[in-house]
């Protein structure tokens, strides 16, 4: 039961919400309350890709003219990114139709030492963009989710190959070049961030740059397509060899629309299966969802793929089969869906394994799942999930963005009430999460302080 004080803090919601509704919009959000047990039913639209948008907004800082970017998600990480770009001097405004007008020609500094640089990961793309634009850049060390060490040696190696010197001092990364020239770069590890950062910097380098062992994620292709639309010459994005022919001036003056968010889409697909629901996820690129769709089908989930939709459905009494997963760079199974998928494995029949191959430490949420009744054992990079658990509501925490989304999913499948604290981490990456979840029938409310 809620105390009267808690009830007074619950935000307004649709009629389906069983809790009293009091509008407190604009105040600080601190937790979600979920009453589990509802089957999710209906339609949900996916927003623009967070990780593509972070790369594209940074890449826009390289241009020699204005551009218009559509489908930019309204999420905390992106809004921080826009603030940082404005602090560099770029003009950015939202048009009435939601499109972002971006003019980087008014940039006055190559120093991104605005405090918020430290609060997001994607701010490090400004190194590549400002290096390309001004031959110098200085930014605070980027932040982001804590999965253990997050080295940036491959970014540095790439910039050095292009002719830049790199130093790290007083918490700042400084890169400087007299002249950027194309080079052959072989990445020691497949890194999304290093691939995008080097690609952005190389766009204005003299001659041709070849990035080998490049990451192939959909958002890398999206950043490359954006740059090409603005006048660059990037070939091979989406394969492991990317060739960039340097272009001294990028005229821009064009419009670009960001791809849908693969991870947001996957989160709703998993939520539908978990609640034995029937949800159609709209505005997606089904090809990007194949690593998930194939595994969900293996578990017994039914899917119907349209041109830009996927319907995910299960009978109310249908059992899910156990399965083994390994996270890998694209087109492998995405690490950013690992925590949400582990929740699904908790309720499947039989024992499953989840092997985390990308990050050193991305199982920090497992203890929260155990608090909710899950039986999981972690051995090194593998979580062994006993399955057939009836989750029960508890007070848990959003340890990071995707771990937080996983807690929401667990709450939807649990009996009773789940409270999730520190939900600012979830709202860094999911646009209108509560609203969208409620539209498909979830009983979830935001508690504000
Ligand atoms: N790595 C290095 N050296 C480097 C860079 C990476 O050793 O210079 C290692 C990392 O330690 C990790 C692996 O390479 O083990 C992959 O890291 P990657 O560089 O691909 O990750 P990232 O660019 O820092 C992006 C996303 C993450 C997502 C990963 C993997 C952004 C802003 N972040 O991070 O997204 O998990 O790729 O797909 O694009 C999220 O959205 O929740 C999120 C964490």
JSON list of C-alpha atoms in Angstrom, two decimals, residues 160-361:
[
{"chain": "A", "resi": 160, "resn": "UNK", "atom": "CA", "xyz": [47.62, 9.62, -33.91]},
{"chain": "A", "resi": 161, "resn": "UNK", "atom": "CA", "xyz": [47.61, 7.70, -37.19]},
{"chain": "A", "resi": 162, "resn": "UNK", "atom": "CA", "xyz": [45.93, 10.70, -38.83]},
{"chain": "A", "resi": 163, "resn": "UNK", "atom": "CA", "xyz": [48.85, 12.87, -37.64]},
{"chain": "A", "resi": 164, "resn": "UNK", "atom": "CA", "xyz": [47.55, 14.25, -34.33]},
{"chain": "A", "resi": 165, "resn": "UNK", "atom": "CA", "xyz": [49.39, 14.32, -31.03]},
{"chain": "A", "resi": 166, "resn": "UNK", "atom": "CA", "xyz": [47.31, 13.17, -28.06]},
{"chain": "A", "resi": 167, "resn": "UNK", "atom": "CA", "xyz": [47.83, 14.08, -24.41]},
{"chain": "A", "resi": 168, "resn": "UNK", "atom": "CA", "xyz": [45.73, 13.49, -21.33]},
{"chain": "A", "resi": 169, "resn": "UNK", "atom": "CA", "xyz": [46.25, 15.90, -18.45]},
{"chain": "A", "resi": 170, "resn": "UNK", "atom": "CA", "xyz": [44.17, 17.49, -15.69]},
{"chain": "A", "resi": 171, "resn": "UNK", "atom": "CA", "xyz": [41.21, 15.27, -16.65]},
{"chain": "A", "resi": 172, "resn": "UNK", "atom": "CA", "xyz": [41.22, 16.57, -20.23]},
{"chain": "A", "resi": 173, "resn": "UNK", "atom": "CA", "xyz": [42.00, 14.85, -23.52]},
{"chain": "A", "resi": 174, "resn": "UNK", "atom": "CA", "xyz": [43.88, 17.13, -25.92]},
{"chain": "A", "resi": 175, "resn": "UNK", "atom": "CA", "xyz": [44.39, 16.34, -29.60]},
{"chain": "A", "resi": 176, "resn": "UNK", "atom": "CA", "xyz": [46.29, 18.57, -31.99]},
{"chain": "A", "resi": 177, "resn": "UNK", "atom": "CA", "xyz": [47.54, 18.25, -35.55]},
{"chain": "A", "resi": 178, "resn": "UNK", "atom": "CA", "xyz": [49.28, 20.59, -37.96]},
{"chain": "A", "resi": 179, "resn": "UNK", "atom": "CA", "xyz": [47.63, 18.81, -40.77]},
{"chain": "A", "resi": 180, "resn": "UNK", "atom": "CA", "xyz": [45.41, 15.68, -40.83]},
{"chain": "A", "resi": 181, "resn": "UNK", "atom": "CA", "xyz": [46.28, 13.13, -43.48]},
{"chain": "A", "resi": 182, "resn": "UNK", "atom": "CA", "xyz": [44.59, 9.87, -44.42]},
{"chain": "A", "resi": 183, "resn": "UNK", "atom": "CA", "xyz": [46.10, 6.63, -43.17]},
{"chain": "A", "resi": 184, "resn": "UNK", "atom": "CA", "xyz": [45.48, 2.90, -42.93]},
{"chain": "A", "resi": 185, "resn": "UNK", "atom": "CA", "xyz": [44.19, 2.12, -39.42]},
{"chain": "A", "resi": 186, "resn": "UNK", "atom": "CA", "xyz": [43.60, -1.36, -38.05]},
{"chain": "A", "resi": 187, "resn": "UNK", "atom": "CA", "xyz": [41.52, -1.35, -34.85]},
{"chain": "A", "resi": 188, "resn": "UNK", "atom": "CA", "xyz": [42.77, -3.85, -32.25]},
{"chain": "A", "resi": 189, "resn": "UNK", "atom": "CA", "xyz": [39.24, -4.27, -30.88]},
{"chain": "A", "resi": 190, "resn": "UNK", "atom": "CA", "xyz": [35.90, -3.79, -32.59]},
{"chain": "A", "resi": 191, "resn": "UNK", "atom": "CA", "xyz": [34.80, -0.48, -31.12]},
{"chain": "A", "resi": 192, "resn": "UNK", "atom": "CA", "xyz": [31.68, 1.47, -32.06]},
{"chain": "A", "resi": 193, "resn": "UNK", "atom": "CA", "xyz": [33.00, 4.68, -30.53]},
{"chain": "A", "resi": 194, "resn": "UNK", "atom": "CA", "xyz": [36.48, 4.49, -32.09]},
{"chain": "A", "resi": 195, "resn": "UNK", "atom": "CA", "xyz": [35.03, 3.67, -35.52]},
{"chain": "A", "resi": 196, "resn": "UNK", "atom": "CA", "xyz": [32.70, 6.68, -35.44]},
{"chain": "A", "resi": 197, "resn": "UNK", "atom": "CA", "xyz": [35.27, 9.07, -33.94]},
{"chain": "A", "resi": 198, "resn": "UNK", "atom": "CA", "xyz": [38.00, 8.21, -36.46]},
{"chain": "A", "resi": 199, "resn": "UNK", "atom": "CA", "xyz": [35.51, 8.29, -39.33]},
{"chain": "A", "resi": 200, "resn": "UNK", "atom": "CA", "xyz": [34.38, 11.81, -38.35]},
{"chain": "A", "resi": 201, "resn": "UNK", "atom": "CA", "xyz": [37.97, 13.11, -37.99]},
{"chain": "A", "resi": 202, "resn": "UNK", "atom": "CA", "xyz": [39.06, 11.53, -41.29]},
{"chain": "A", "resi": 203, "resn": "UNK", "atom": "CA", "xyz": [36.33, 13.19, -43.35]},
{"chain": "A", "resi": 204, "resn": "UNK", "atom": "CA", "xyz": [38.41, 16.36, -43.74]},
{"chain": "A", "resi": 205, "resn": "UNK", "atom": "CA", "xyz": [41.87, 14.73, -43.69]},
{"chain": "A", "resi": 206, "resn": "UNK", "atom": "CA", "xyz": [43.91, 14.96, -46.85]},
{"chain": "A", "resi": 207, "resn": "UNK", "atom": "CA", "xyz": [43.85, 11.72, -48.87]},
{"chain": "A", "resi": 208, "resn": "UNK", "atom": "CA", "xyz": [42.19, 8.41, -48.06]},
{"chain": "A", "resi": 209, "resn": "UNK", "atom": "CA", "xyz": [41.73, 6.80, -44.66]},
{"chain": "A", "resi": 210, "resn": "UNK", "atom": "CA", "xyz": [40.97, 3.11, -44.37]},
{"chain": "A", "resi": 211, "resn": "UNK", "atom": "CA", "xyz": [39.58, 1.78, -41.07]},
{"chain": "A", "resi": 212, "resn": "UNK", "atom": "CA", "xyz": [39.94, -2.00, -40.81]},
{"chain": "A", "resi": 213, "resn": "UNK", "atom": "CA", "xyz": [38.24, -4.20, -38.22]},
{"chain": "A", "resi": 214, "resn": "UNK", "atom": "CA", "xyz": [35.61, -1.45, -38.02]},
{"chain": "A", "resi": 215, "resn": "UNK", "atom": "CA", "xyz": [32.41, -1.94, -36.01]},
{"chain": "A", "resi": 216, "resn": "UNK", "atom": "CA", "xyz": [29.28, -2.52, -38.13]},
{"chain": "A", "resi": 217, "resn": "UNK", "atom": "CA", "xyz": [26.42, -1.28, -35.93]},
{"chain": "A", "resi": 218, "resn": "UNK", "atom": "CA", "xyz": [23.45, 0.36, -37.69]},
{"chain": "A", "resi": 219, "resn": "UNK", "atom": "CA", "xyz": [24.32, 3.71, -36.11]},
{"chain": "A", "resi": 220, "resn": "UNK", "atom": "CA", "xyz": [27.75, 3.65, -37.75]},
{"chain": "A", "resi": 221, "resn": "UNK", "atom": "CA", "xyz": [26.04, 3.39, -41.12]},
{"chain": "A", "resi": 222, "resn": "UNK", "atom": "CA", "xyz": [23.72, 6.21, -40.06]},
{"chain": "A", "resi": 223, "resn": "UNK", "atom": "CA", "xyz": [26.59, 8.57, -39.15]},
{"chain": "A", "resi": 224, "resn": "UNK", "atom": "CA", "xyz": [28.29, 7.71, -42.48]},
{"chain": "A", "resi": 225, "resn": "UNK", "atom": "CA", "xyz": [25.05, 8.37, -44.41]},
{"chain": "A", "resi": 226, "resn": "UNK", "atom": "CA", "xyz": [24.64, 11.69, -42.61]},
{"chain": "A", "resi": 227, "resn": "UNK", "atom": "CA", "xyz": [28.21, 12.73, -43.49]},
{"chain": "A", "resi": 228, "resn": "UNK", "atom": "CA", "xyz": [27.72, 11.69, -47.12]},
{"chain": "A", "resi": 229, "resn": "UNK", "atom": "CA", "xyz": [24.45, 13.64, -47.32]},
{"chain": "A", "resi": 230, "resn": "UNK", "atom": "CA", "xyz": [26.41, 16.68, -46.12]},
{"chain": "A", "resi": 231, "resn": "UNK", "atom": "CA", "xyz": [29.08, 16.25, -48.83]},
{"chain": "A", "resi": 232, "resn": "UNK", "atom": "CA", "xyz": [31.57, 13.72, -47.44]},
{"chain": "A", "resi": 233, "resn": "UNK", "atom": "CA", "xyz": [32.83, 10.60, -49.19]},
{"chain": "A", "resi": 234, "resn": "UNK", "atom": "CA", "xyz": [32.57, 7.60, -46.83]},
{"chain": "A", "resi": 235, "resn": "UNK", "atom": "CA", "xyz": [32.26, 4.10, -48.32]},
{"chain": "A", "resi": 236, "resn": "UNK", "atom": "CA", "xyz": [31.88, 0.67, -46.72]},
{"chain": "A", "resi": 237, "resn": "UNK", "atom": "CA", "xyz": [30.14, 1.63, -43.45]},
{"chain": "A", "resi": 238, "resn": "UNK", "atom": "CA", "xyz": [28.28, -1.48, -42.28]},
{"chain": "A", "resi": 239, "resn": "UNK", "atom": "CA", "xyz": [31.22, -3.70, -43.29]},
{"chain": "A", "resi": 240, "resn": "UNK", "atom": "CA", "xyz": [34.47, -4.10, -41.39]},
{"chain": "A", "resi": 241, "resn": "UNK", "atom": "CA", "xyz": [36.43, -1.93, -43.85]},
{"chain": "A", "resi": 242, "resn": "UNK", "atom": "CA", "xyz": [35.48, 1.73, -44.14]},
{"chain": "A", "resi": 243, "resn": "UNK", "atom": "CA", "xyz": [37.16, 4.02, -46.71]},
{"chain": "A", "resi": 244, "resn": "UNK", "atom": "CA", "xyz": [37.00, 7.78, -46.28]},
{"chain": "A", "resi": 245, "resn": "UNK", "atom": "CA", "xyz": [38.22, 10.06, -49.06]},
{"chain": "A", "resi": 246, "resn": "UNK", "atom": "CA", "xyz": [39.02, 13.44, -47.53]},
{"chain": "A", "resi": 247, "resn": "UNK", "atom": "CA", "xyz": [36.83, 16.38, -48.57]},
{"chain": "A", "resi": 248, "resn": "UNK", "atom": "CA", "xyz": [38.15, 19.83, -47.53]},
{"chain": "A", "resi": 249, "resn": "UNK", "atom": "CA", "xyz": [34.76, 21.56, -47.46]},
{"chain": "A", "resi": 250, "resn": "UNK", "atom": "CA", "xyz": [31.40, 20.08, -46.46]},
{"chain": "A", "resi": 251, "resn": "UNK", "atom": "CA", "xyz": [28.76, 22.42, -47.86]},
{"chain": "A", "resi": 252, "resn": "UNK", "atom": "CA", "xyz": [25.94, 20.71, -45.95]},
{"chain": "A", "resi": 253, "resn": "UNK", "atom": "CA", "xyz": [22.71, 22.72, -46.32]},
{"chain": "A", "resi": 254, "resn": "UNK", "atom": "CA", "xyz": [20.75, 19.46, -46.35]},
{"chain": "A", "resi": 255, "resn": "UNK", "atom": "CA", "xyz": [18.26, 17.54, -44.21]},
{"chain": "A", "resi": 256, "resn": "UNK", "atom": "CA", "xyz": [18.80, 14.13, -42.62]},
{"chain": "A", "resi": 257, "resn": "UNK", "atom": "CA", "xyz": [16.51, 11.81, -40.66]},
{"chain": "A", "resi": 258, "resn": "UNK", "atom": "CA", "xyz": [17.95, 9.60, -37.90]},
{"chain": "A", "resi": 259, "resn": "UNK", "atom": "CA", "xyz": [17.25, 5.84, -37.91]},
{"chain": "A", "resi": 260, "resn": "UNK", "atom": "CA", "xyz": [14.96, 4.27, -35.29]},
{"chain": "A", "resi": 261, "resn": "UNK", "atom": "CA", "xyz": [16.44, 3.08, -32.01]},
{"chain": "A", "resi": 262, "resn": "UNK", "atom": "CA", "xyz": [17.20, -0.64, -32.22]},
{"chain": "A", "resi": 263, "resn": "UNK", "atom": "CA", "xyz": [17.55, -0.99, -28.45]},
{"chain": "A", "resi": 264, "resn": "UNK", "atom": "CA", "xyz": [14.35, 0.87, -27.58]},
{"chain": "A", "resi": 265, "resn": "UNK", "atom": "CA", "xyz": [12.50, -1.34, -30.09]},
{"chain": "A", "resi": 266, "resn": "UNK", "atom": "CA", "xyz": [14.05, -4.46, -28.58]},
{"chain": "A", "resi": 267, "resn": "UNK", "atom": "CA", "xyz": [13.05, -3.38, -25.08]},
{"chain": "A", "resi": 268, "resn": "UNK", "atom": "CA", "xyz": [9.36, -3.19, -26.10]},
{"chain": "A", "resi": 269, "resn": "UNK", "atom": "CA", "xyz": [9.58, -6.51, -27.97]},
{"chain": "A", "resi": 270, "resn": "UNK", "atom": "CA", "xyz": [10.96, -8.19, -24.86]},
{"chain": "A", "resi": 271, "resn": "UNK", "atom": "CA", "xyz": [8.33, -6.53, -22.65]},
{"chain": "A", "resi": 272, "resn": "UNK", "atom": "CA", "xyz": [5.59, -7.90, -24.92]},
{"chain": "A", "resi": 273, "resn": "UNK", "atom": "CA", "xyz": [6.93, -11.47, -24.67]},
{"chain": "A", "resi": 274, "resn": "UNK", "atom": "CA", "xyz": [7.56, -11.20, -20.95]},
{"chain": "A", "resi": 275, "resn": "UNK", "atom": "CA", "xyz": [3.97, -10.25, -20.19]},
{"chain": "A", "resi": 276, "resn": "UNK", "atom": "CA", "xyz": [2.64, -12.79, -22.71]},
{"chain": "A", "resi": 277, "resn": "UNK", "atom": "CA", "xyz": [1.17, -9.85, -24.55]},
{"chain": "A", "resi": 278, "resn": "UNK", "atom": "CA", "xyz": [0.50, -8.81, -28.13]},
{"chain": "A", "resi": 279, "resn": "UNK", "atom": "CA", "xyz": [2.34, -5.65, -29.15]},
{"chain": "A", "resi": 280, "resn": "UNK", "atom": "CA", "xyz": [3.18, -4.21, -32.56]},
{"chain": "A", "resi": 281, "resn": "UNK", "atom": "CA", "xyz": [6.33, -2.10, -32.51]},
{"chain": "A", "resi": 282, "resn": "UNK", "atom": "CA", "xyz": [6.19, 0.59, -35.23]},
{"chain": "A", "resi": 283, "resn": "UNK", "atom": "CA", "xyz": [8.68, 2.79, -37.11]},
{"chain": "A", "resi": 284, "resn": "UNK", "atom": "CA", "xyz": [11.54, 0.31, -36.94]},
{"chain": "A", "resi": 285, "resn": "UNK", "atom": "CA", "xyz": [13.99, -1.26, -39.38]},
{"chain": "A", "resi": 286, "resn": "UNK", "atom": "CA", "xyz": [13.21, -5.00, -38.97]},
{"chain": "A", "resi": 287, "resn": "UNK", "atom": "CA", "xyz": [16.65, -5.99, -40.35]},
{"chain": "A", "resi": 288, "resn": "UNK", "atom": "CA", "xyz": [18.28, -4.30, -37.33]},
{"chain": "A", "resi": 289, "resn": "UNK", "atom": "CA", "xyz": [16.12, -6.44, -35.03]},
{"chain": "A", "resi": 290, "resn": "UNK", "atom": "CA", "xyz": [17.11, -9.82, -36.53]},
{"chain": "A", "resi": 291, "resn": "UNK", "atom": "CA", "xyz": [19.65, -10.73, -33.82]},
{"chain": "A", "resi": 292, "resn": "UNK", "atom": "CA", "xyz": [16.81, -10.41, -31.28]},
{"chain": "A", "resi": 293, "resn": "UNK", "atom": "CA", "xyz": [13.89, -11.67, -33.38]},
{"chain": "A", "resi": 294, "resn": "UNK", "atom": "CA", "xyz": [15.72, -14.92, -34.21]},
{"chain": "A", "resi": 295, "resn": "UNK", "atom": "CA", "xyz": [16.46, -15.66, -30.55]},
{"chain": "A", "resi": 296, "resn": "UNK", "atom": "CA", "xyz": [12.94, -14.76, -29.40]},
{"chain": "A", "resi": 297, "resn": "UNK", "atom": "CA", "xyz": [11.53, -17.20, -31.96]},
{"chain": "A", "resi": 298, "resn": "UNK", "atom": "CA", "xyz": [13.92, -19.85, -30.63]},
{"chain": "A", "resi": 299, "resn": "UNK", "atom": "CA", "xyz": [12.35, -19.25, -27.21]},
{"chain": "A", "resi": 300, "resn": "UNK", "atom": "CA", "xyz": [8.86, -19.82, -28.62]},
{"chain": "A", "resi": 301, "resn": "UNK", "atom": "CA", "xyz": [7.77, -16.19, -29.04]},
{"chain": "A", "resi": 302, "resn": "UNK", "atom": "CA", "xyz": [5.68, -15.53, -32.15]},
{"chain": "A", "resi": 303, "resn": "UNK", "atom": "CA", "xyz": [6.68, -12.62, -34.39]},
{"chain": "A", "resi": 304, "resn": "UNK", "atom": "CA", "xyz": [5.24, -11.11, -37.55]},
{"chain": "A", "resi": 305, "resn": "UNK", "atom": "CA", "xyz": [7.55, -8.84, -39.49]},
{"chain": "A", "resi": 306, "resn": "UNK", "atom": "CA", "xyz": [6.17, -6.02, -41.67]},
{"chain": "A", "resi": 307, "resn": "UNK", "atom": "CA", "xyz": [7.97, -3.33, -43.70]},
{"chain": "A", "resi": 308, "resn": "UNK", "atom": "CA", "xyz": [8.60, -1.13, -40.68]},
{"chain": "A", "resi": 309, "resn": "UNK", "atom": "CA", "xyz": [6.85, -3.05, -37.89]},
{"chain": "A", "resi": 310, "resn": "UNK", "atom": "CA", "xyz": [7.24, -6.19, -35.81]},
{"chain": "A", "resi": 311, "resn": "UNK", "atom": "CA", "xyz": [4.33, -7.77, -33.98]},
{"chain": "A", "resi": 312, "resn": "UNK", "atom": "CA", "xyz": [5.38, -9.82, -30.95]},
{"chain": "A", "resi": 313, "resn": "UNK", "atom": "CA", "xyz": [2.75, -12.03, -29.35]},
{"chain": "A", "resi": 314, "resn": "UNK", "atom": "CA", "xyz": [2.23, -14.95, -27.01]},
{"chain": "A", "resi": 315, "resn": "UNK", "atom": "CA", "xyz": [-0.80, -16.83, -25.71]},
{"chain": "A", "resi": 316, "resn": "UNK", "atom": "CA", "xyz": [-1.58, -15.97, -22.05]},
{"chain": "A", "resi": 317, "resn": "UNK", "atom": "CA", "xyz": [-0.72, -19.50, -20.88]},
{"chain": "A", "resi": 318, "resn": "UNK", "atom": "CA", "xyz": [2.16, -20.16, -23.28]},
{"chain": "A", "resi": 319, "resn": "UNK", "atom": "CA", "xyz": [5.55, -21.24, -21.91]},
{"chain": "A", "resi": 320, "resn": "UNK", "atom": "CA", "xyz": [8.85, -19.73, -23.00]},
{"chain": "A", "resi": 321, "resn": "UNK", "atom": "CA", "xyz": [11.76, -22.07, -23.76]},
{"chain": "A", "resi": 322, "resn": "UNK", "atom": "CA", "xyz": [15.22, -21.54, -22.25]},
{"chain": "A", "resi": 323, "resn": "UNK", "atom": "CA", "xyz": [18.02, -20.39, -24.57]},
{"chain": "A", "resi": 324, "resn": "UNK", "atom": "CA", "xyz": [21.70, -19.46, -24.50]},
{"chain": "A", "resi": 325, "resn": "UNK", "atom": "CA", "xyz": [22.88, -15.99, -25.55]},
{"chain": "A", "resi": 326, "resn": "UNK", "atom": "CA", "xyz": [26.26, -14.40, -26.31]},
{"chain": "A", "resi": 327, "resn": "UNK", "atom": "CA", "xyz": [26.58, -10.67, -26.72]},
{"chain": "A", "resi": 328, "resn": "UNK", "atom": "CA", "xyz": [28.71, -9.66, -29.69]},
{"chain": "A", "resi": 329, "resn": "UNK", "atom": "CA", "xyz": [29.30, -6.61, -31.88]},
{"chain": "A", "resi": 330, "resn": "UNK", "atom": "CA", "xyz": [26.65, -6.24, -34.63]},
{"chain": "A", "resi": 331, "resn": "UNK", "atom": "CA", "xyz": [25.28, -8.34, -36.27]},
{"chain": "A", "resi": 332, "resn": "UNK", "atom": "CA", "xyz": [25.68, -10.37, -33.08]},
{"chain": "A", "resi": 333, "resn": "UNK", "atom": "CA", "xyz": [23.32, -10.10, -30.15]},
{"chain": "A", "resi": 334, "resn": "UNK", "atom": "CA", "xyz": [23.54, -6.53, -28.73]},
{"chain": "A", "resi": 335, "resn": "UNK", "atom": "CA", "xyz": [25.02, -6.05, -25.28]},
{"chain": "A", "resi": 336, "resn": "UNK", "atom": "CA", "xyz": [22.56, -3.19, -24.80]},
{"chain": "A", "resi": 337, "resn": "UNK", "atom": "CA", "xyz": [19.72, -5.76, -24.73]},
{"chain": "A", "resi": 338, "resn": "UNK", "atom": "CA", "xyz": [21.54, -8.15, -22.41]},
{"chain": "A", "resi": 339, "resn": "UNK", "atom": "CA", "xyz": [19.94, -7.07, -19.08]},
{"chain": "A", "resi": 340, "resn": "UNK", "atom": "CA", "xyz": [16.41, -6.90, -20.54]},
{"chain": "A", "resi": 341, "resn": "UNK", "atom": "CA", "xyz": [16.81, -10.34, -22.14]},
{"chain": "A", "resi": 342, "resn": "UNK", "atom": "CA", "xyz": [18.07, -11.86, -18.89]},
{"chain": "A", "resi": 343, "resn": "UNK", "atom": "CA", "xyz": [14.72, -10.91, -17.34]},
{"chain": "A", "resi": 344, "resn": "UNK", "atom": "CA", "xyz": [12.94, -12.91, -20.05]},
{"chain": "A", "resi": 345, "resn": "UNK", "atom": "CA", "xyz": [15.22, -15.89, -19.34]},
{"chain": "A", "resi": 346, "resn": "UNK", "atom": "CA", "xyz": [14.21, -15.72, -15.66]},
{"chain": "A", "resi": 347, "resn": "UNK", "atom": "CA", "xyz": [10.64, -16.68, -16.55]},
{"chain": "A", "resi": 348, "resn": "UNK", "atom": "CA", "xyz": [11.49, -19.19, -19.32]},
{"chain": "A", "resi": 349, "resn": "UNK", "atom": "CA", "xyz": [11.23, -22.92, -18.58]},
{"chain": "A", "resi": 350, "resn": "UNK", "atom": "CA", "xyz": [14.63, -24.40, -17.82]},
{"chain": "A", "resi": 351, "resn": "UNK", "atom": "CA", "xyz": [18.17, -23.20, -17.41]},
{"chain": "A", "resi": 352, "resn": "UNK", "atom": "CA", "xyz": [19.70, -20.57, -19.76]},
{"chain": "A", "resi": 353, "resn": "UNK", "atom": "CA", "xyz": [23.08, -18.92, -20.12]},
{"chain": "A", "resi": 354, "resn": "UNK", "atom": "CA", "xyz": [23.93, -15.31, -20.91]},
{"chain": "A", "resi": 355, "resn": "UNK", "atom": "CA", "xyz": [27.54, -14.67, -21.90]},
{"chain": "A", "resi": 356, "resn": "UNK", "atom": "CA", "xyz": [28.59, -11.01, -21.86]},
{"chain": "A", "resi": 357, "resn": "UNK", "atom": "CA", "xyz": [31.40, -10.61, -24.37]},
{"chain": "A", "resi": 358, "resn": "UNK", "atom": "CA", "xyz": [31.54, -6.84, -24.83]},
{"chain": "A", "resi": 359, "resn": "UNK", "atom": "CA", "xyz": [31.77, -5.27, -21.38]},
{"chain": "A", "resi": 360, "resn": "UNK", "atom": "CA", "xyz": [33.88, -6.24, -18.41]},
{"chain": "A", "resi": 361, "resn": "UNK", "atom": "CA", "xyz": [31.15, -5.78, -15.81]}
]
